[in-house]
Amino acid sequence: LPDECQIVVGPGTRNAVVPPQGTAAMLLFMIAMLWLARGIPDPPLNVMIVTLDTTRADRLTPYGLMGHAMPSLDRIAREGIVFDQAIAPSPLTLPSHATIFTGLLPPRHGVRDNVDEPLSPAHTTLAEVLRGHGFRTGGFAASVVLNAGRGLEQGFGAYRGVSDGAGPGDHRLQKRADRVADEATAWLQSLNGERFFLWAHLYDAHTPYDPPQPFAGGDPYIGEIAYAASQFQRLIEALERIGRLERTIIIVAADHGESLGDHGEADHGIFLYEGVLRVPLMIRMPGAPARRVPGIVRLTDIVPTVLDLLGLAAIATDGVSLAALVKGERVALDLESYSESLYPRRFGWSGIYALRDSRFKFIDAPRPELYDLSVDPLERINIVADRPAVASAMRQRV
């Protein structure tokens, strides 16, 4: 402000700027006020992504589960945006995580089974983009499927997998959420004010279901989710301790769900019904309004959304930015979701492919299936013979 301006601050009053006298001084004052009206830039944002492995949406309290406590997830839902119809591209861990971090569908990034070749370094990951913009990057994975060497470590300055030490409850294939939280919080506390991108992978809801106390005793699958949520709470508290919570975009997503006996499948990997494809997706953006979005979104949309929220240039993906929705704008969604499972090929069976729009879902299998989810959300009535035109058009798009 020009030296002639007086800034008046008094107890019980709002700060006020008293304009100076004289034409030249008034002109300078007006220019200064116009500059201030543009807003002083906020401190830069950080990003934390938490992936809940094998977690179907309808087993979380923000998605309607009653009688269980998941306060960390409830807080993100209460303070952020909840996507009610987020769809995974695969019922397998590595292909879906490769999609989460590249924004590409499995046929594009090439990882279509957990035992496939690793994600190629030819593909650009979110961690690589953010590290290139000066972010400190840390990834903490809880399954051997995501260990270093499987391709997701690209762009992470620090990366810890299952082989990096062991603790109570760990074994050679996975580690518990408390170990992931220990590693991630220690990394957060090592920061010296740098912008950061943190990824924490919580694998506990995957079989075998064996939640620790006090989460044991009821439904073991829900107990594992509640336990993972309690360790997610530790990450939120760590951000609060270092004063970065209100400068951090928090994204909670699942890579895929769990059948839990639906359609005769005990866990996941083969079929493409909603139990394994409909997953939680919640985003808490500091300063953005809380709301729920009913339309279809996809895990491919995470990368373009993050880059858009950060004001960074987009990269080529199969998704779209949801940033306008996150910021509270009313945007009509009209998206389709593609999903696939090539896991059946291990047994000499056919791969299965699916396409879903706002109403119908088509499953391209040896016995094709079509469901009208508006009246049959449990996918009980195959109407492929009743709606051949719809089935044919969706099969062409698959």
XYZ file of C-alpha atoms in Angstrom:
398
model
C 0.000 0.000 0.000
C 1.141 3.598 -0.513
C 2.847 5.081 2.552
C 0.038 7.614 2.888
C -2.515 4.884 3.707
C -3.356 4.132 7.295
C -4.157 0.579 8.362
C -6.470 0.771 11.355
C -6.638 -2.190 13.727
C -8.688 -2.021 16.903
C -10.030 -4.454 19.476
C -13.441 -5.768 18.514
C -13.212 -4.178 15.053
C -12.383 -5.469 11.614
C -9.165 -4.267 10.026
C -9.751 -1.233 7.821
C -7.701 0.645 5.280
C -8.228 4.411 5.337
C -7.565 5.934 1.898
C -5.157 8.890 1.621
C -6.002 12.393 0.455
C -4.945 13.763 -2.943
C -5.429 12.597 -6.514
C -2.063 10.851 -7.008
C -2.230 9.097 -3.658
C -5.830 8.057 -4.298
C -4.830 6.593 -7.672
C -2.068 4.561 -6.036
C -4.556 3.466 -3.405
C -7.038 2.269 -6.028
C -4.328 0.308 -7.875
C -3.286 -1.319 -4.604
C -6.876 -2.266 -3.782
C -7.344 -3.806 -7.236
C -4.176 -5.841 -6.722
C -5.359 -7.047 -3.338
C -8.756 -7.928 -4.788
C -7.006 -10.536 -6.911
C -6.181 -12.320 -3.702
C -2.879 -13.192 -2.110
C -1.948 -16.667 -3.365
C -2.604 -19.444 -0.886
C 0.270 -21.654 0.216
C 0.742 -24.536 -2.236
C -1.247 -27.730 -1.768
C 0.041 -31.204 -0.954
C -1.555 -34.548 -1.863
C -2.238 -37.709 0.136
C -3.825 -40.760 -1.475
C -4.914 -43.674 0.698
C -5.946 -46.854 -1.103
C -8.044 -49.360 0.803
C -7.428 -52.712 -0.812
C -10.370 -55.073 -1.446
C -12.933 -52.648 -0.001
C -16.437 -52.582 -1.456
C -18.306 -49.328 -1.047
C -21.382 -50.656 0.744
C -19.300 -51.897 3.670
C -18.221 -48.375 4.684
C -20.177 -46.114 7.006
C -20.128 -43.142 4.576
C -21.884 -45.417 2.083
C -24.662 -46.510 4.412
C -23.216 -49.235 6.660
C -24.855 -49.012 10.070
C -23.726 -50.108 13.492
C -19.971 -49.644 13.071
C -17.518 -46.860 13.873
C -15.233 -45.526 11.138
C -14.686 -41.924 12.291
C -11.799 -41.132 9.945
C -13.815 -42.095 6.875
C -16.896 -40.327 8.218
C -14.845 -37.158 8.647
C -13.592 -37.217 5.054
C -17.171 -37.771 3.873
C -18.489 -34.992 6.106
C -15.822 -32.489 5.011
C -15.307 -33.585 1.411
C -16.968 -34.963 -1.657
C -18.326 -38.513 -1.821
C -18.690 -40.209 -5.188
C -21.496 -42.738 -4.849
C -20.793 -44.635 -8.078
C -17.016 -44.930 -8.480
C -16.045 -47.897 -10.641
C -12.789 -49.871 -10.689
C -11.262 -51.089 -13.969
C -10.268 -54.488 -12.594
C -10.933 -56.724 -9.588
C -7.169 -57.162 -9.113
C -4.700 -55.104 -7.081
C -1.838 -54.358 -9.476
C -3.907 -53.509 -12.578
C -6.200 -51.179 -10.615
C -3.332 -49.417 -8.839
C -1.570 -48.981 -12.171
C -4.748 -47.256 -13.370
C -4.972 -45.085 -10.243
C -1.449 -43.751 -10.780
C -1.381 -43.447 -14.588
C -5.014 -42.631 -15.377
C -4.900 -45.313 -18.073
C -7.129 -48.355 -18.478
C -5.452 -51.784 -18.256
C -5.381 -52.333 -22.056
C -3.480 -49.037 -22.319
C -0.985 -49.428 -19.451
C -0.543 -53.144 -20.157
C -0.866 -54.526 -16.610
C -3.891 -56.806 -16.797
C -3.145 -59.361 -14.082
C -1.181 -59.373 -10.839
C 1.378 -61.709 -12.425
C 1.863 -59.668 -15.587
C 5.031 -57.819 -16.435
C 5.543 -54.702 -14.270
C 4.167 -51.321 -15.267
C 6.456 -50.101 -18.039
C 8.658 -47.061 -17.356
C 7.364 -45.758 -20.681
C 4.194 -44.767 -18.826
C 4.155 -41.593 -16.725
C 2.902 -41.907 -13.163
C 1.395 -39.247 -10.932
C 4.407 -39.529 -8.630
C 6.752 -38.794 -11.524
C 4.794 -35.692 -12.510
C 4.667 -34.330 -8.973
C 8.300 -35.107 -8.234
C 9.167 -33.213 -11.405
C 7.373 -30.206 -9.896
C 9.408 -30.316 -6.696
C 7.217 -32.524 -4.501
C 8.765 -34.919 -2.013
C 7.203 -38.287 -2.853
C 6.704 -41.246 -0.526
C 4.909 -44.519 -1.224
C 4.120 -47.189 1.379
C 2.631 -50.430 0.068
C 1.297 -53.302 2.149
C 1.201 -56.167 -0.378
C 4.000 -58.043 -2.083
C 2.012 -57.560 -5.305
C 2.977 -53.862 -5.124
C 6.591 -54.295 -4.021
C 9.351 -52.338 -5.719
C 9.999 -53.931 -9.080
C 6.300 -54.083 -10.015
C 6.440 -50.613 -11.562
C 4.488 -48.450 -9.121
C 7.662 -47.207 -7.447
C 8.276 -44.946 -10.453
C 8.557 -41.366 -9.253
C 8.685 -42.090 -5.525
C 11.750 -40.814 -3.718
C 10.946 -43.131 -0.821
C 9.196 -46.469 -1.382
C 8.567 -49.164 1.197
C 7.046 -52.543 0.411
C 6.419 -55.741 2.330
C 10.000 -56.970 2.137
C 11.272 -53.886 3.962
C 11.249 -55.319 7.484
C 8.590 -57.188 9.405
C 6.439 -56.517 12.433
C 3.735 -58.167 14.541
C 0.987 -59.512 12.320
C 3.092 -59.198 9.163
C 4.010 -62.125 6.968
C 5.811 -62.554 3.676
C 2.819 -61.457 1.550
C 1.477 -58.435 3.413
C 1.908 -56.111 6.376
C -0.692 -54.647 8.686
C -2.003 -51.113 8.455
C -0.251 -50.016 11.660
C 3.125 -50.726 10.036
C 2.170 -48.709 6.982
C 0.989 -45.877 9.246
C 4.252 -46.046 11.222
C 6.324 -45.705 8.050
C 4.154 -42.998 6.509
C 3.984 -40.829 9.648
C 7.733 -41.086 10.158
C 8.222 -39.925 6.580
C 5.812 -37.023 7.070
C 7.702 -35.939 10.170
C 10.959 -35.944 8.166
C 9.687 -33.217 5.866
C 11.166 -29.749 6.184
C 8.317 -27.734 4.742
C 8.563 -29.217 1.235
C 5.466 -29.930 -0.794
C 4.698 -33.624 -0.648
C 2.798 -36.455 -2.262
C 2.108 -39.369 0.072
C 0.560 -42.693 -0.903
C -0.420 -45.194 1.787
C -1.782 -48.602 0.801
C -3.817 -50.471 3.442
C -4.251 -54.135 2.526
C -6.025 -55.465 5.596
C -9.464 -56.109 4.077
C -7.919 -58.689 1.750
C -8.247 -62.359 2.721
C -7.532 -63.827 5.188
C -9.799 -61.693 7.395
C -8.124 -61.559 10.786
C -8.611 -58.135 12.405
C -6.743 -57.386 15.640
C -8.477 -56.407 18.842
C -10.635 -54.463 19.487
C -11.882 -54.927 15.893
C -12.331 -58.697 16.110
C -15.468 -60.410 17.347
C -18.004 -59.373 14.729
C -17.970 -59.569 10.946
C -14.235 -60.089 10.289
C -14.294 -58.357 6.903
C -15.867 -55.223 8.346
C -13.510 -55.497 11.300
C -10.538 -55.340 8.937
C -11.965 -52.243 7.233
C -12.618 -50.549 10.589
C -9.063 -51.369 11.675
C -7.616 -49.895 8.475
C -9.773 -46.809 9.025
C -8.306 -46.431 12.515
C -4.800 -46.358 11.030
C -5.916 -43.858 8.412
C -6.934 -41.708 11.380
C -3.275 -41.722 12.453
C -2.293 -40.228 9.104
C -4.856 -37.463 9.511
C -3.525 -36.741 13.005
C 0.040 -36.671 11.674
C -0.955 -34.020 9.125
C -2.552 -32.007 11.927
C 0.582 -32.240 14.079
C 2.808 -30.851 11.348
C 0.263 -28.174 10.441
C -0.374 -29.446 6.918
C -3.911 -30.874 7.072
C -5.556 -27.726 5.723
C -3.051 -27.562 2.884
C -3.446 -31.181 1.758
C -5.818 -32.761 -0.757
C -6.840 -36.135 0.700
C -8.141 -38.864 -1.589
C -9.508 -42.164 -0.279
C -10.189 -44.892 -2.818
C -10.307 -48.656 -3.119
C -8.633 -50.582 -5.899
C -11.515 -53.075 -6.052
C -14.144 -54.637 -3.815
C -15.000 -58.115 -2.584
C -17.811 -60.431 -3.687
C -18.479 -61.893 -0.222
C -20.464 -64.722 -1.764
C -22.440 -62.640 -4.259
C -23.056 -64.590 -7.467
C -21.211 -67.554 -5.965
C -17.799 -65.853 -5.702
C -16.230 -65.898 -2.238
C -13.677 -63.128 -2.761
C -12.662 -61.471 -6.053
C -10.723 -61.813 -9.278
C -13.014 -63.541 -11.747
C -16.435 -61.907 -11.967
C -17.298 -58.276 -12.726
C -20.387 -57.670 -10.623
C -20.892 -54.527 -8.554
C -19.539 -56.069 -5.351
C -16.025 -55.997 -6.812
C -16.315 -52.988 -9.143
C -18.208 -50.356 -7.130
C -15.636 -48.846 -4.793
C -15.395 -45.904 -2.403
C -13.925 -42.669 -3.713
C -13.848 -39.575 -1.501
C -11.879 -36.342 -1.901
C -11.317 -33.724 0.791
C -10.152 -30.462 -0.761
C -9.343 -27.674 1.718
C -11.896 -24.904 1.402
C -14.201 -26.842 -0.929
C -17.807 -27.614 0.035
C -18.948 -31.053 1.129
C -21.376 -32.891 -1.138
C -22.317 -36.225 -2.695
C -22.180 -36.985 -6.413
C -24.483 -39.729 -7.708
C -23.098 -40.112 -11.248
C -20.535 -42.609 -12.487
C -16.851 -41.766 -12.067
C -13.827 -43.983 -12.609
C -10.442 -44.588 -11.032
C -8.998 -43.289 -14.309
C -10.279 -39.858 -13.261
C -7.989 -39.513 -10.220
C -4.811 -38.409 -12.034
C -6.427 -35.695 -14.184
C -8.381 -34.465 -11.151
C -5.279 -34.122 -8.966
C -3.304 -32.301 -11.640
C -6.224 -29.960 -12.299
C -6.699 -29.177 -8.601
C -2.986 -28.381 -8.342
C -3.060 -26.185 -11.450
C -0.569 -28.417 -13.284
C -0.604 -29.344 -16.947
C -2.618 -32.413 -17.859
C -1.048 -35.624 -19.142
C -2.634 -38.127 -21.533
C -5.091 -40.358 -19.639
C -8.319 -42.264 -20.196
C -10.040 -40.187 -17.516
C -11.497 -36.737 -17.059
C -10.933 -34.109 -14.410
C -13.488 -33.993 -11.613
C -11.975 -30.791 -10.212
C -15.045 -28.670 -10.976
C -17.212 -31.094 -9.009
C -14.752 -31.112 -6.126
C -14.841 -27.312 -6.008
C -18.636 -27.325 -5.766
C -19.695 -26.569 -9.326
C -22.799 -28.244 -10.700
C -21.567 -30.403 -13.531
C -23.691 -33.052 -15.225
C -21.853 -36.374 -15.482
C -22.466 -38.682 -18.426
C -19.590 -41.142 -18.214
C -19.185 -44.803 -19.028
C -16.912 -47.190 -17.155
C -14.922 -50.059 -18.655
C -13.728 -52.995 -16.544
C -12.060 -56.303 -17.280
C -10.762 -59.483 -15.695
C -8.194 -61.622 -17.455
C -7.557 -63.660 -14.294
C -9.844 -66.485 -15.599
C -7.322 -67.107 -18.378
C -5.038 -68.676 -15.781
C -7.511 -71.573 -15.670
C -8.065 -71.822 -19.415
C -11.284 -69.813 -19.299
C -12.250 -66.707 -21.230
C -11.515 -63.187 -20.113
C -14.514 -61.132 -18.998
C -15.213 -57.496 -19.934
C -17.844 -55.043 -18.743
C -19.264 -51.658 -19.666
C -21.529 -49.613 -17.452
C -23.428 -46.396 -18.101
C -25.835 -44.453 -15.916
C -28.485 -47.162 -16.266
C -27.302 -50.357 -17.927
C -24.400 -52.712 -17.352
C -23.238 -55.175 -19.989
C -20.906 -58.077 -19.193
C -19.191 -59.543 -22.226
C -18.666 -63.181 -21.264
C -19.263 -66.545 -22.949
C -22.834 -66.097 -21.694
C -23.498 -62.343 -22.160
C -25.318 -60.487 -19.406
C -27.213 -57.192 -19.353
C -28.654 -55.583 -16.238
C -30.829 -52.533 -15.717
C -29.238 -51.242 -12.523
C -31.963 -48.637 -12.049
C -34.376 -51.410 -11.061
C -32.015 -54.329 -10.440
C -28.976 -53.046 -8.500
C -28.122 -56.573 -7.296
C -27.788 -57.823 -10.896
C -30.250 -60.676 -10.521
C -32.226 -60.445 -13.799
C -30.303 -60.870 -17.043
C -32.268 -58.917 -19.685
C -29.908 -59.483 -22.607
C -32.662 -61.325 -24.522
C -35.194 -58.564 -23.781
C -32.979 -55.638 -24.832
C -30.857 -56.984 -27.725
C -30.231 -53.541 -29.233
C -28.848 -52.183 -25.961
C -26.695 -55.279 -25.464
C -25.340 -55.129 -29.028
C -24.455 -51.422 -28.791
C -22.698 -51.859 -25.451
C -20.806 -54.889 -26.694
C -19.530 -52.817 -29.626
C -18.295 -50.143 -27.213
C -16.561 -52.762 -25.069
